Amino acid sequence: MRPEHTTPLGSASRPVTRYERGRITQDDDRLAEEIPVALHFNGKPFAVMMASPVDLEDFARGFALTENRVSDVREITAIEIHEGLEGISIDVVTAQAAANDAPVVPERNIPGRSGCGICGTRELEDVIRRPRPVAAGTTVTPDAIERALEALRAEQPINAFTGSVHAAAWARTDGSLMVVREDVGRHNALDKLIGAMTRRGIDPREGFAVITSRASYEMVTKAAVAGITVLVAISAPTALAVALATDCGMTLAGFARPGRFNVYSRPERIRDAGL
């Protein structure tokens, strides 16, 4: 555990004037950092995302996979990260770079906000992507889900310091956590998690993902592209997310709290729950 006074990467302290019950005090507030991250593929610009400046190599790997820039992260030959005054630039080099017939990567025409997964997408067919069916995967128990939720509280240093970022975690089937990633954007946090999983060789069929946000359709799509079979959200899913999860065979749970959660699709993967 980090000491309470330590400022974790991805956060900062800034002066603040507090007004409370007629009193004015000067203090320092704890804030999450949010900076532009420009993603290039083989030297060509694709998108600018507002993100937390931590775990950026994992972010690049996960983003490349879930945005269909590569079909397998093994196609990535290099990730080059450059810091500048305006933000951070990441160039993802793939095996296609050396091919004369490398496809043209469509560029997003506006930056992606931290809370937006589709900002800059120019065509309707680029928005609703129906993922391929996921594998059978494994089953998990309600106790494992509750154990993962409890463990996640202690594995979010930026959120503990600022109270303003999302997290995505990978849990084993017993609920113990293997990887946790944080970001100001919920999509970014999930991309970072997926990137870390691919880098470590974690099998997405042997465990489940937990996210500290709502389960939008984009979160379901990204998880399904990565092969995740069980996705547990602390907040609500959307109707489209439920439809896509059902369609691709993913188990989607929402409103996960100690002792309770709702299962919206494929409940057969939750065992010992009377489902």
PDB file of N, CA, C and O in Angstrom, residues 147-221:
ATOM      1  N   ARG A 147     -15.822 -10.865  -3.353  1.00  0.00           N
ATOM      2  CA  ARG A 147     -14.419 -10.791  -2.943  1.00  0.00           C
ATOM      3  C   ARG A 147     -13.640  -9.835  -3.842  1.00  0.00           C
ATOM      4  O   ARG A 147     -12.815  -9.045  -3.370  1.00  0.00           O
ATOM      5  N   ALA A 148     -13.920  -9.887  -5.138  1.00  0.00           N
ATOM      6  CA  ALA A 148     -13.243  -8.991  -6.071  1.00  0.00           C
ATOM      7  C   ALA A 148     -13.627  -7.535  -5.827  1.00  0.00           C
ATOM      8  O   ALA A 148     -12.779  -6.634  -5.873  1.00  0.00           O
ATOM      9  N   LEU A 149     -14.903  -7.286  -5.570  1.00  0.00           N
ATOM     10  CA  LEU A 149     -15.355  -5.927  -5.291  1.00  0.00           C
ATOM     11  C   LEU A 149     -14.679  -5.366  -4.051  1.00  0.00           C
ATOM     12  O   LEU A 149     -14.261  -4.198  -4.025  1.00  0.00           O
ATOM     13  N   GLU A 150     -14.564  -6.187  -3.023  1.00  0.00           N
ATOM     14  CA  GLU A 150     -13.944  -5.735  -1.781  1.00  0.00           C
ATOM     15  C   GLU A 150     -12.450  -5.468  -1.985  1.00  0.00           C
ATOM     16  O   GLU A 150     -11.906  -4.471  -1.503  1.00  0.00           O
ATOM     17  N   ALA A 151     -11.779  -6.348  -2.715  1.00  0.00           N
ATOM     18  CA  ALA A 151     -10.343  -6.188  -2.943  1.00  0.00           C
ATOM     19  C   ALA A 151     -10.048  -4.961  -3.802  1.00  0.00           C
ATOM     20  O   ALA A 151      -9.007  -4.317  -3.636  1.00  0.00           O
ATOM     21  N   LEU A 152     -10.960  -4.630  -4.699  1.00  0.00           N
ATOM     22  CA  LEU A 152     -10.725  -3.523  -5.622  1.00  0.00           C
ATOM     23  C   LEU A 152     -10.605  -2.191  -4.897  1.00  0.00           C
ATOM     24  O   LEU A 152      -9.901  -1.293  -5.349  1.00  0.00           O
ATOM     25  N   ARG A 153     -11.260  -2.052  -3.764  1.00  0.00           N
ATOM     26  CA  ARG A 153     -11.211  -0.789  -3.025  1.00  0.00           C
ATOM     27  C   ARG A 153      -9.793  -0.409  -2.642  1.00  0.00           C
ATOM     28  O   ARG A 153      -9.437   0.773  -2.612  1.00  0.00           O
ATOM     29  N   ALA A 154      -8.982  -1.405  -2.333  1.00  0.00           N
ATOM     30  CA  ALA A 154      -7.617  -1.150  -1.874  1.00  0.00           C
ATOM     31  C   ALA A 154      -6.606  -1.084  -3.005  1.00  0.00           C
ATOM     32  O   ALA A 154      -5.420  -0.852  -2.762  1.00  0.00           O
ATOM     33  N   GLU A 155      -7.042  -1.276  -4.245  1.00  0.00           N
ATOM     34  CA  GLU A 155      -6.124  -1.333  -5.378  1.00  0.00           C
ATOM     35  C   GLU A 155      -6.336  -0.182  -6.353  1.00  0.00           C
ATOM     36  O   GLU A 155      -6.064  -0.325  -7.538  1.00  0.00           O
ATOM     37  N   GLN A 156      -6.827   0.947  -5.854  1.00  0.00           N
ATOM     38  CA  GLN A 156      -7.046   2.119  -6.696  1.00  0.00           C
ATOM     39  C   GLN A 156      -6.345   3.334  -6.084  1.00  0.00           C
ATOM     40  O   GLN A 156      -6.984   4.190  -5.483  1.00  0.00           O
ATOM     41  N   PRO A 157      -5.022   3.438  -6.221  1.00  0.00           N
ATOM     42  CA  PRO A 157      -4.300   4.534  -5.570  1.00  0.00           C
ATOM     43  C   PRO A 157      -4.702   5.915  -6.061  1.00  0.00           C
ATOM     44  O   PRO A 157      -4.783   6.856  -5.267  1.00  0.00           O
ATOM     45  N   ILE A 158      -4.960   6.065  -7.369  1.00  0.00           N
ATOM     46  CA  ILE A 158      -5.329   7.388  -7.882  1.00  0.00           C
ATOM     47  C   ILE A 158      -6.712   7.775  -7.372  1.00  0.00           C
ATOM     48  O   ILE A 158      -6.933   8.915  -6.933  1.00  0.00           O
ATOM     49  N   ASN A 159      -7.644   6.827  -7.384  1.00  0.00           N
ATOM     50  CA  ASN A 159      -8.985   7.138  -6.906  1.00  0.00           C
ATOM     51  C   ASN A 159      -8.997   7.375  -5.396  1.00  0.00           C
ATOM     52  O   ASN A 159      -9.737   8.234  -4.900  1.00  0.00           O
ATOM     53  N   ALA A 160      -8.166   6.648  -4.665  1.00  0.00           N
ATOM     54  CA  ALA A 160      -8.084   6.874  -3.225  1.00  0.00           C
ATOM     55  C   ALA A 160      -7.579   8.279  -2.921  1.00  0.00           C
ATOM     56  O   ALA A 160      -7.982   8.902  -1.941  1.00  0.00           O
ATOM     57  N   PHE A 161      -6.706   8.790  -3.783  1.00  0.00           N
ATOM     58  CA  PHE A 161      -6.127  10.111  -3.587  1.00  0.00           C
ATOM     59  C   PHE A 161      -7.065  11.217  -4.062  1.00  0.00           C
ATOM     60  O   PHE A 161      -7.139  12.281  -3.449  1.00  0.00           O
ATOM     61  N   THR A 162      -7.805  10.960  -5.164  1.00  0.00           N
ATOM     62  CA  THR A 162      -8.604  12.020  -5.786  1.00  0.00           C
ATOM     63  C   THR A 162     -10.103  11.792  -5.735  1.00  0.00           C
ATOM     64  O   THR A 162     -10.888  12.733  -5.802  1.00  0.00           O
ATOM     65  N   GLY A 163     -10.527  10.525  -5.685  1.00  0.00           N
ATOM     66  CA  GLY A 163     -11.954  10.211  -5.710  1.00  0.00           C
ATOM     67  C   GLY A 163     -12.627  10.491  -7.033  1.00  0.00           C
ATOM     68  O   GLY A 163     -13.848  10.662  -7.080  1.00  0.00           O
ATOM     69  N   SER A 164     -11.853  10.475  -8.143  1.00  0.00           N
ATOM     70  CA  SER A 164     -12.463  10.918  -9.402  1.00  0.00           C
ATOM     71  C   SER A 164     -12.048  10.124 -10.630  1.00  0.00           C
ATOM     72  O   SER A 164     -12.152  10.629 -11.752  1.00  0.00           O
ATOM     73  N   VAL A 165     -11.563   8.888 -10.467  1.00  0.00           N
ATOM     74  CA  VAL A 165     -11.192   8.109 -11.643  1.00  0.00           C
ATOM     75  C   VAL A 165     -11.876   6.742 -11.616  1.00  0.00           C
ATOM     76  O   VAL A 165     -12.336   6.273 -10.571  1.00  0.00           O
ATOM     77  N   HIS A 166     -11.911   6.121 -12.771  1.00  0.00           N
ATOM     78  CA  HIS A 166     -12.492   4.788 -12.919  1.00  0.00           C
ATOM     79  C   HIS A 166     -11.397   3.727 -12.820  1.00  0.00           C
ATOM     80  O   HIS A 166     -10.205   4.019 -12.970  1.00  0.00           O
ATOM     81  N   ALA A 167     -11.822   2.495 -12.609  1.00  0.00           N
ATOM     82  CA  ALA A 167     -10.891   1.368 -12.587  1.00  0.00           C
ATOM     83  C   ALA A 167     -11.505   0.193 -13.330  1.00  0.00           C
ATOM     84  O   ALA A 167     -12.732   0.054 -13.419  1.00  0.00           O
ATOM     85  N   ALA A 168     -10.634  -0.636 -13.880  1.00  0.00           N
ATOM     86  CA  ALA A 168     -11.027  -1.909 -14.475  1.00  0.00           C
ATOM     87  C   ALA A 168     -10.072  -2.960 -13.936  1.00  0.00           C
ATOM     88  O   ALA A 168      -8.855  -2.732 -13.895  1.00  0.00           O
ATOM     89  N   ALA A 169     -10.600  -4.077 -13.494  1.00  0.00           N
ATOM     90  CA  ALA A 169      -9.782  -5.098 -12.839  1.00  0.00           C
ATOM     91  C   ALA A 169     -10.058  -6.470 -13.435  1.00  0.00           C
ATOM     92  O   ALA A 169     -11.168  -6.746 -13.903  1.00  0.00           O
ATOM     93  N   TRP A 170      -9.048  -7.319 -13.389  1.00  0.00           N
ATOM     94  CA  TRP A 170      -9.203  -8.721 -13.784  1.00  0.00           C
ATOM     95  C   TRP A 170      -9.068  -9.591 -12.554  1.00  0.00           C
ATOM     96  O   TRP A 170      -8.113  -9.459 -11.786  1.00  0.00           O
ATOM     97  N   ALA A 171     -10.060 -10.456 -12.354  1.00  0.00           N
ATOM     98  CA  ALA A 171     -10.078 -11.331 -11.190  1.00  0.00           C
ATOM     99  C   ALA A 171     -10.009 -12.789 -11.618  1.00  0.00           C
ATOM    100  O   ALA A 171     -10.581 -13.180 -12.640  1.00  0.00           O
ATOM    101  N   ARG A 172      -9.323 -13.569 -10.820  1.00  0.00           N
ATOM    102  CA  ARG A 172      -9.367 -15.024 -11.009  1.00  0.00           C
ATOM    103  C   ARG A 172     -10.761 -15.524 -10.640  1.00  0.00           C
ATOM    104  O   ARG A 172     -11.569 -14.799 -10.073  1.00  0.00           O
ATOM    105  N   THR A 173     -11.026 -16.785 -10.914  1.00  0.00           N
ATOM    106  CA  THR A 173     -12.352 -17.323 -10.633  1.00  0.00           C
ATOM    107  C   THR A 173     -12.670 -17.343  -9.143  1.00  0.00           C
ATOM    108  O   THR A 173     -13.843 -17.400  -8.765  1.00  0.00           O
ATOM    109  N   ASP A 174     -11.653 -17.267  -8.279  1.00  0.00           N
ATOM    110  CA  ASP A 174     -11.915 -17.226  -6.839  1.00  0.00           C
ATOM    111  C   ASP A 174     -12.118 -15.802  -6.326  1.00  0.00           C
ATOM    112  O   ASP A 174     -12.335 -15.591  -5.139  1.00  0.00           O
ATOM    113  N   GLY A 175     -12.007 -14.807  -7.223  1.00  0.00           N
ATOM    114  CA  GLY A 175     -12.226 -13.420  -6.840  1.00  0.00           C
ATOM    115  C   GLY A 175     -10.977 -12.652  -6.498  1.00  0.00           C
ATOM    116  O   GLY A 175     -11.037 -11.432  -6.280  1.00  0.00           O
ATOM    117  N   SER A 176      -9.833 -13.306  -6.417  1.00  0.00           N
ATOM    118  CA  SER A 176      -8.585 -12.584  -6.159  1.00  0.00           C
ATOM    119  C   SER A 176      -8.173 -11.811  -7.407  1.00  0.00           C
ATOM    120  O   SER A 176      -8.325 -12.288  -8.529  1.00  0.00           O
ATOM    121  N   LEU A 177      -7.658 -10.600  -7.207  1.00  0.00           N
ATOM    122  CA  LEU A 177      -7.340  -9.719  -8.325  1.00  0.00           C
ATOM    123  C   LEU A 177      -5.941  -9.980  -8.869  1.00  0.00           C
ATOM    124  O   LEU A 177      -4.993 -10.166  -8.107  1.00  0.00           O
ATOM    125  N   MET A 178      -5.820  -9.951 -10.197  1.00  0.00           N
ATOM    126  CA  MET A 178      -4.532 -10.117 -10.849  1.00  0.00           C
ATOM    127  C   MET A 178      -3.991  -8.788 -11.372  1.00  0.00           C
ATOM    128  O   MET A 178      -2.797  -8.510 -11.275  1.00  0.00           O
ATOM    129  N   VAL A 179      -4.864  -7.987 -11.965  1.00  0.00           N
ATOM    130  CA  VAL A 179      -4.448  -6.724 -12.581  1.00  0.00           C
ATOM    131  C   VAL A 179      -5.527  -5.683 -12.329  1.00  0.00           C
ATOM    132  O   VAL A 179      -6.720  -5.987 -12.419  1.00  0.00           O
ATOM    133  N   VAL A 180      -5.110  -4.455 -12.019  1.00  0.00           N
ATOM    134  CA  VAL A 180      -6.026  -3.318 -11.896  1.00  0.00           C
ATOM    135  C   VAL A 180      -5.425  -2.147 -12.658  1.00  0.00           C
ATOM    136  O   VAL A 180      -4.224  -1.883 -12.544  1.00  0.00           O
ATOM    137  N   ARG A 181      -6.237  -1.452 -13.417  1.00  0.00           N
ATOM    138  CA  ARG A 181      -5.808  -0.256 -14.136  1.00  0.00           C
ATOM    139  C   ARG A 181      -6.809   0.863 -13.893  1.00  0.00           C
ATOM    140  O   ARG A 181      -8.016   0.616 -13.801  1.00  0.00           O
ATOM    141  N   GLU A 182      -6.291   2.096 -13.787  1.00  0.00           N
ATOM    142  CA  GLU A 182      -7.136   3.258 -13.517  1.00  0.00           C
ATOM    143  C   GLU A 182      -7.007   4.287 -14.628  1.00  0.00           C
ATOM    144  O   GLU A 182      -5.980   4.386 -15.300  1.00  0.00           O
ATOM    145  N   ASP A 183      -8.067   5.086 -14.798  1.00  0.00           N
ATOM    146  CA  ASP A 183      -8.016   6.184 -15.759  1.00  0.00           C
ATOM    147  C   ASP A 183      -9.209   7.105 -15.529  1.00  0.00           C
ATOM    148  O   ASP A 183     -10.239   6.671 -14.989  1.00  0.00           O
ATOM    149  N   VAL A 184      -9.077   8.352 -15.962  1.00  0.00           N
ATOM    150  CA  VAL A 184     -10.197   9.280 -15.874  1.00  0.00           C
ATOM    151  C   VAL A 184     -11.348   8.845 -16.789  1.00  0.00           C
ATOM    152  O   VAL A 184     -12.498   9.204 -16.564  1.00  0.00           O
ATOM    153  N   GLY A 185     -11.038   8.094 -17.830  1.00  0.00           N
ATOM    154  CA  GLY A 185     -12.064   7.588 -18.740  1.00  0.00           C
ATOM    155  C   GLY A 185     -12.313   6.117 -18.525  1.00  0.00           C
ATOM    156  O   GLY A 185     -11.362   5.327 -18.440  1.00  0.00           O
ATOM    157  N   ARG A 186     -13.570   5.731 -18.419  1.00  0.00           N
ATOM    158  CA  ARG A 186     -13.862   4.319 -18.160  1.00  0.00           C
ATOM    159  C   ARG A 186     -13.421   3.436 -19.318  1.00  0.00           C
ATOM    160  O   ARG A 186     -12.950   2.316 -19.104  1.00  0.00           O
ATOM    161  N   HIS A 187     -13.545   3.922 -20.570  1.00  0.00           N
ATOM    162  CA  HIS A 187     -13.095   3.142 -21.721  1.00  0.00           C
ATOM    163  C   HIS A 187     -11.582   2.979 -21.691  1.00  0.00           C
ATOM    164  O   HIS A 187     -11.055   1.914 -22.022  1.00  0.00           O
ATOM    165  N   ASN A 188     -10.884   4.043 -21.300  1.00  0.00           N
ATOM    166  CA  ASN A 188      -9.428   3.980 -21.222  1.00  0.00           C
ATOM    167  C   ASN A 188      -8.980   2.978 -20.171  1.00  0.00           C
ATOM    168  O   ASN A 188      -8.015   2.236 -20.383  1.00  0.00           O
ATOM    169  N   ALA A 189      -9.656   2.971 -19.025  1.00  0.00           N
ATOM    170  CA  ALA A 189      -9.291   2.024 -17.968  1.00  0.00           C
ATOM    171  C   ALA A 189      -9.434   0.586 -18.465  1.00  0.00           C
ATOM    172  O   ALA A 189      -8.572  -0.266 -18.205  1.00  0.00           O
ATOM    173  N   LEU A 190     -10.508   0.313 -19.201  1.00  0.00           N
ATOM    174  CA  LEU A 190     -10.712  -1.039 -19.726  1.00  0.00           C
ATOM    175  C   LEU A 190      -9.673  -1.370 -20.786  1.00  0.00           C
ATOM    176  O   LEU A 190      -9.146  -2.487 -20.822  1.00  0.00           O
ATOM    177  N   ASP A 191      -9.355  -0.423 -21.655  1.00  0.00           N
ATOM    178  CA  ASP A 191      -8.307  -0.659 -22.652  1.00  0.00           C
ATOM    179  C   ASP A 191      -6.972  -0.953 -21.974  1.00  0.00           C
ATOM    180  O   ASP A 191      -6.220  -1.834 -22.400  1.00  0.00           O
ATOM    181  N   LYS A 192      -6.662  -0.197 -20.916  1.00  0.00           N
ATOM    182  CA  LYS A 192      -5.415  -0.446 -20.187  1.00  0.00           C
ATOM    183  C   LYS A 192      -5.400  -1.843 -19.578  1.00  0.00           C
ATOM    184  O   LYS A 192      -4.374  -2.539 -19.599  1.00  0.00           O
ATOM    185  N   LEU A 193      -6.529  -2.251 -19.019  1.00  0.00           N
ATOM    186  CA  LEU A 193      -6.614  -3.597 -18.449  1.00  0.00           C
ATOM    187  C   LEU A 193      -6.398  -4.645 -19.528  1.00  0.00           C
ATOM    188  O   LEU A 193      -5.619  -5.597 -19.342  1.00  0.00           O
ATOM    189  N   ILE A 194      -7.072  -4.494 -20.647  1.00  0.00           N
ATOM    190  CA  ILE A 194      -6.946  -5.471 -21.736  1.00  0.00           C
ATOM    191  C   ILE A 194      -5.508  -5.511 -22.250  1.00  0.00           C
ATOM    192  O   ILE A 194      -4.954  -6.584 -22.516  1.00  0.00           O
ATOM    193  N   GLY A 195      -4.881  -4.341 -22.366  1.00  0.00           N
ATOM    194  CA  GLY A 195      -3.486  -4.304 -22.792  1.00  0.00           C
ATOM    195  C   GLY A 195      -2.576  -5.021 -21.821  1.00  0.00           C
ATOM    196  O   GLY A 195      -1.661  -5.765 -22.221  1.00  0.00           O
ATOM    197  N   ALA A 196      -2.797  -4.810 -20.525  1.00  0.00           N
ATOM    198  CA  ALA A 196      -1.990  -5.483 -19.510  1.00  0.00           C
ATOM    199  C   ALA A 196      -2.208  -6.994 -19.551  1.00  0.00           C
ATOM    200  O   ALA A 196      -1.261  -7.777 -19.374  1.00  0.00           O
ATOM    201  N   MET A 197      -3.448  -7.406 -19.771  1.00  0.00           N
ATOM    202  CA  MET A 197      -3.739  -8.839 -19.840  1.00  0.00           C
ATOM    203  C   MET A 197      -3.023  -9.492 -21.016  1.00  0.00           C
ATOM    204  O   MET A 197      -2.460 -10.580 -20.883  1.00  0.00           O
ATOM    205  N   THR A 198      -3.054  -8.839 -22.180  1.00  0.00           N
ATOM    206  CA  THR A 198      -2.383  -9.424 -23.341  1.00  0.00           C
ATOM    207  C   THR A 198      -0.874  -9.467 -23.138  1.00  0.00           C
ATOM    208  O   THR A 198      -0.215 -10.428 -23.542  1.00  0.00           O
ATOM    209  N   ARG A 199      -0.328  -8.429 -22.506  1.00  0.00           N
ATOM    210  CA  ARG A 199       1.113  -8.395 -22.263  1.00  0.00           C
ATOM    211  C   ARG A 199       1.543  -9.500 -21.315  1.00  0.00           C
ATOM    212  O   ARG A 199       2.634 -10.069 -21.459  1.00  0.00           O
ATOM    213  N   ARG A 200       0.697  -9.822 -20.330  1.00  0.00           N
ATOM    214  CA  ARG A 200       1.030 -10.851 -19.346  1.00  0.00           C
ATOM    215  C   ARG A 200       0.588 -12.249 -19.771  1.00  0.00           C
ATOM    216  O   ARG A 200       0.843 -13.227 -19.074  1.00  0.00           O
ATOM    217  N   GLY A 201      -0.099 -12.343 -20.896  1.00  0.00           N
ATOM    218  CA  GLY A 201      -0.556 -13.651 -21.356  1.00  0.00           C
ATOM    219  C   GLY A 201      -1.691 -14.224 -20.541  1.00  0.00           C
ATOM    220  O   GLY A 201      -1.834 -15.446 -20.419  1.00  0.00           O
ATOM    221  N   ILE A 202      -2.544 -13.375 -19.980  1.00  0.00           N
ATOM    222  CA  ILE A 202      -3.678 -13.820 -19.172  1.00  0.00           C
ATOM    223  C   ILE A 202      -4.797 -14.308 -20.082  1.00  0.00           C
ATOM    224  O   ILE A 202      -5.189 -13.614 -21.026  1.00  0.00           O
ATOM    225  N   ASP A 203      -5.318 -15.479 -19.794  1.00  0.00           N
ATOM    226  CA  ASP A 203      -6.401 -16.066 -20.582  1.00  0.00           C
ATOM    227  C   ASP A 203      -7.726 -15.419 -20.170  1.00  0.00           C
ATOM    228  O   ASP A 203      -8.168 -15.571 -19.024  1.00  0.00           O
ATOM    229  N   PRO A 204      -8.408 -14.694 -21.075  1.00  0.00           N
ATOM    230  CA  PRO A 204      -9.658 -14.023 -20.719  1.00  0.00           C
ATOM    231  C   PRO A 204     -10.820 -14.974 -20.461  1.00  0.00           C
ATOM    232  O   PRO A 204     -11.887 -14.534 -20.025  1.00  0.00           O
ATOM    233  N   ARG A 205     -10.617 -16.258 -20.712  1.00  0.00           N
ATOM    234  CA  ARG A 205     -11.665 -17.240 -20.441  1.00  0.00           C
ATOM    235  C   ARG A 205     -11.589 -17.774 -19.013  1.00  0.00           C
ATOM    236  O   ARG A 205     -12.492 -18.485 -18.576  1.00  0.00           O
ATOM    237  N   GLU A 206     -10.530 -17.428 -18.300  1.00  0.00           N
ATOM    238  CA  GLU A 206     -10.302 -17.981 -16.961  1.00  0.00           C
ATOM    239  C   GLU A 206     -10.387 -16.882 -15.905  1.00  0.00           C
ATOM    240  O   GLU A 206      -9.387 -16.507 -15.295  1.00  0.00           O
ATOM    241  N   GLY A 207     -11.558 -16.320 -15.724  1.00  0.00           N
ATOM    242  CA  GLY A 207     -11.747 -15.274 -14.745  1.00  0.00           C
ATOM    243  C   GLY A 207     -12.833 -14.317 -15.190  1.00  0.00           C
ATOM    244  O   GLY A 207     -13.640 -14.635 -16.077  1.00  0.00           O
ATOM    245  N   PHE A 208     -12.852 -13.120 -14.591  1.00  0.00           N
ATOM    246  CA  PHE A 208     -13.872 -12.144 -14.966  1.00  0.00           C
ATOM    247  C   PHE A 208     -13.347 -10.727 -14.746  1.00  0.00           C
ATOM    248  O   PHE A 208     -12.387 -10.506 -13.993  1.00  0.00           O
ATOM    249  N   ALA A 209     -13.975  -9.780 -15.426  1.00  0.00           N
ATOM    250  CA  ALA A 209     -13.588  -8.378 -15.340  1.00  0.00           C
ATOM    251  C   ALA A 209     -14.583  -7.620 -14.480  1.00  0.00           C
ATOM    252  O   ALA A 209     -15.783  -7.887 -14.515  1.00  0.00           O
ATOM    253  N   VAL A 210     -14.070  -6.652 -13.714  1.00  0.00           N
ATOM    254  CA  VAL A 210     -14.898  -5.775 -12.895  1.00  0.00           C
ATOM    255  C   VAL A 210     -14.593  -4.341 -13.281  1.00  0.00           C
ATOM    256  O   VAL A 210     -13.426  -3.957 -13.386  1.00  0.00           O
ATOM    257  N   ILE A 211     -15.640  -3.543 -13.521  1.00  0.00           N
ATOM    258  CA  ILE A 211     -15.448  -2.145 -13.872  1.00  0.00           C
ATOM    259  C   ILE A 211     -16.221  -1.267 -12.903  1.00  0.00           C
ATOM    260  O   ILE A 211     -17.320  -1.606 -12.490  1.00  0.00           O
ATOM    261  N   THR A 212     -15.637  -0.122 -12.542  1.00  0.00           N
ATOM    262  CA  THR A 212     -16.264   0.769 -11.573  1.00  0.00           C
ATOM    263  C   THR A 212     -17.080   1.847 -12.271  1.00  0.00           C
ATOM    264  O   THR A 212     -17.011   3.020 -11.908  1.00  0.00           O
ATOM    265  N   SER A 213     -17.839   1.459 -13.255  1.00  0.00           N
ATOM    266  CA  SER A 213     -18.616   2.423 -14.041  1.00  0.00           C
ATOM    267  C   SER A 213     -19.862   1.731 -14.559  1.00  0.00           C
ATOM    268  O   SER A 213     -20.100   0.567 -14.263  1.00  0.00           O
ATOM    269  N   ARG A 214     -20.633   2.459 -15.340  1.00  0.00           N
ATOM    270  CA  ARG A 214     -21.760   1.805 -15.998  1.00  0.00           C
ATOM    271  C   ARG A 214     -21.234   0.941 -17.135  1.00  0.00           C
ATOM    272  O   ARG A 214     -20.121   1.132 -17.627  1.00  0.00           O
ATOM    273  N   ALA A 215     -22.047   0.002 -17.562  1.00  0.00           N
ATOM    274  CA  ALA A 215     -21.677  -0.890 -18.661  1.00  0.00           C
ATOM    275  C   ALA A 215     -22.368  -0.410 -19.920  1.00  0.00           C
ATOM    276  O   ALA A 215     -23.473  -0.830 -20.240  1.00  0.00           O
ATOM    277  N   SER A 216     -21.725   0.487 -20.632  1.00  0.00           N
ATOM    278  CA  SER A 216     -22.255   0.955 -21.909  1.00  0.00           C
ATOM    279  C   SER A 216     -22.000  -0.107 -22.970  1.00  0.00           C
ATOM    280  O   SER A 216     -21.246  -1.062 -22.757  1.00  0.00           O
ATOM    281  N   TYR A 217     -22.604   0.085 -24.133  1.00  0.00           N
ATOM    282  CA  TYR A 217     -22.393  -0.887 -25.209  1.00  0.00           C
ATOM    283  C   TYR A 217     -20.923  -0.943 -25.598  1.00  0.00           C
ATOM    284  O   TYR A 217     -20.392  -2.003 -25.959  1.00  0.00           O
ATOM    285  N   GLU A 218     -20.236   0.208 -25.510  1.00  0.00           N
ATOM    286  CA  GLU A 218     -18.830   0.238 -25.893  1.00  0.00           C
ATOM    287  C   GLU A 218     -17.974  -0.602 -24.952  1.00  0.00           C
ATOM    288  O   GLU A 218     -17.037  -1.268 -25.383  1.00  0.00           O
ATOM    289  N   MET A 219     -18.307  -0.598 -23.676  1.00  0.00           N
ATOM    290  CA  MET A 219     -17.565  -1.412 -22.720  1.00  0.00           C
ATOM    291  C   MET A 219     -17.772  -2.895 -22.998  1.00  0.00           C
ATOM    292  O   MET A 219     -16.828  -3.693 -22.927  1.00  0.00           O
ATOM    293  N   VAL A 220     -18.995  -3.268 -23.325  1.00  0.00           N
ATOM    294  CA  VAL A 220     -19.280  -4.662 -23.674  1.00  0.00           C
ATOM    295  C   VAL A 220     -18.535  -5.050 -24.941  1.00  0.00           C
ATOM    296  O   VAL A 220     -17.934  -6.131 -25.024  1.00  0.00           O
ATOM    297  N   THR A 221     -18.547  -4.176 -25.936  1.00  0.00           N
ATOM    298  CA  THR A 221     -17.870  -4.479 -27.195  1.00  0.00           C
ATOM    299  C   THR A 221     -16.375  -4.671 -26.993  1.00  0.00           C
ATOM    300  O   THR A 221     -15.781  -5.632 -27.496  1.00  0.00           O
TER     301      THR A 221
END
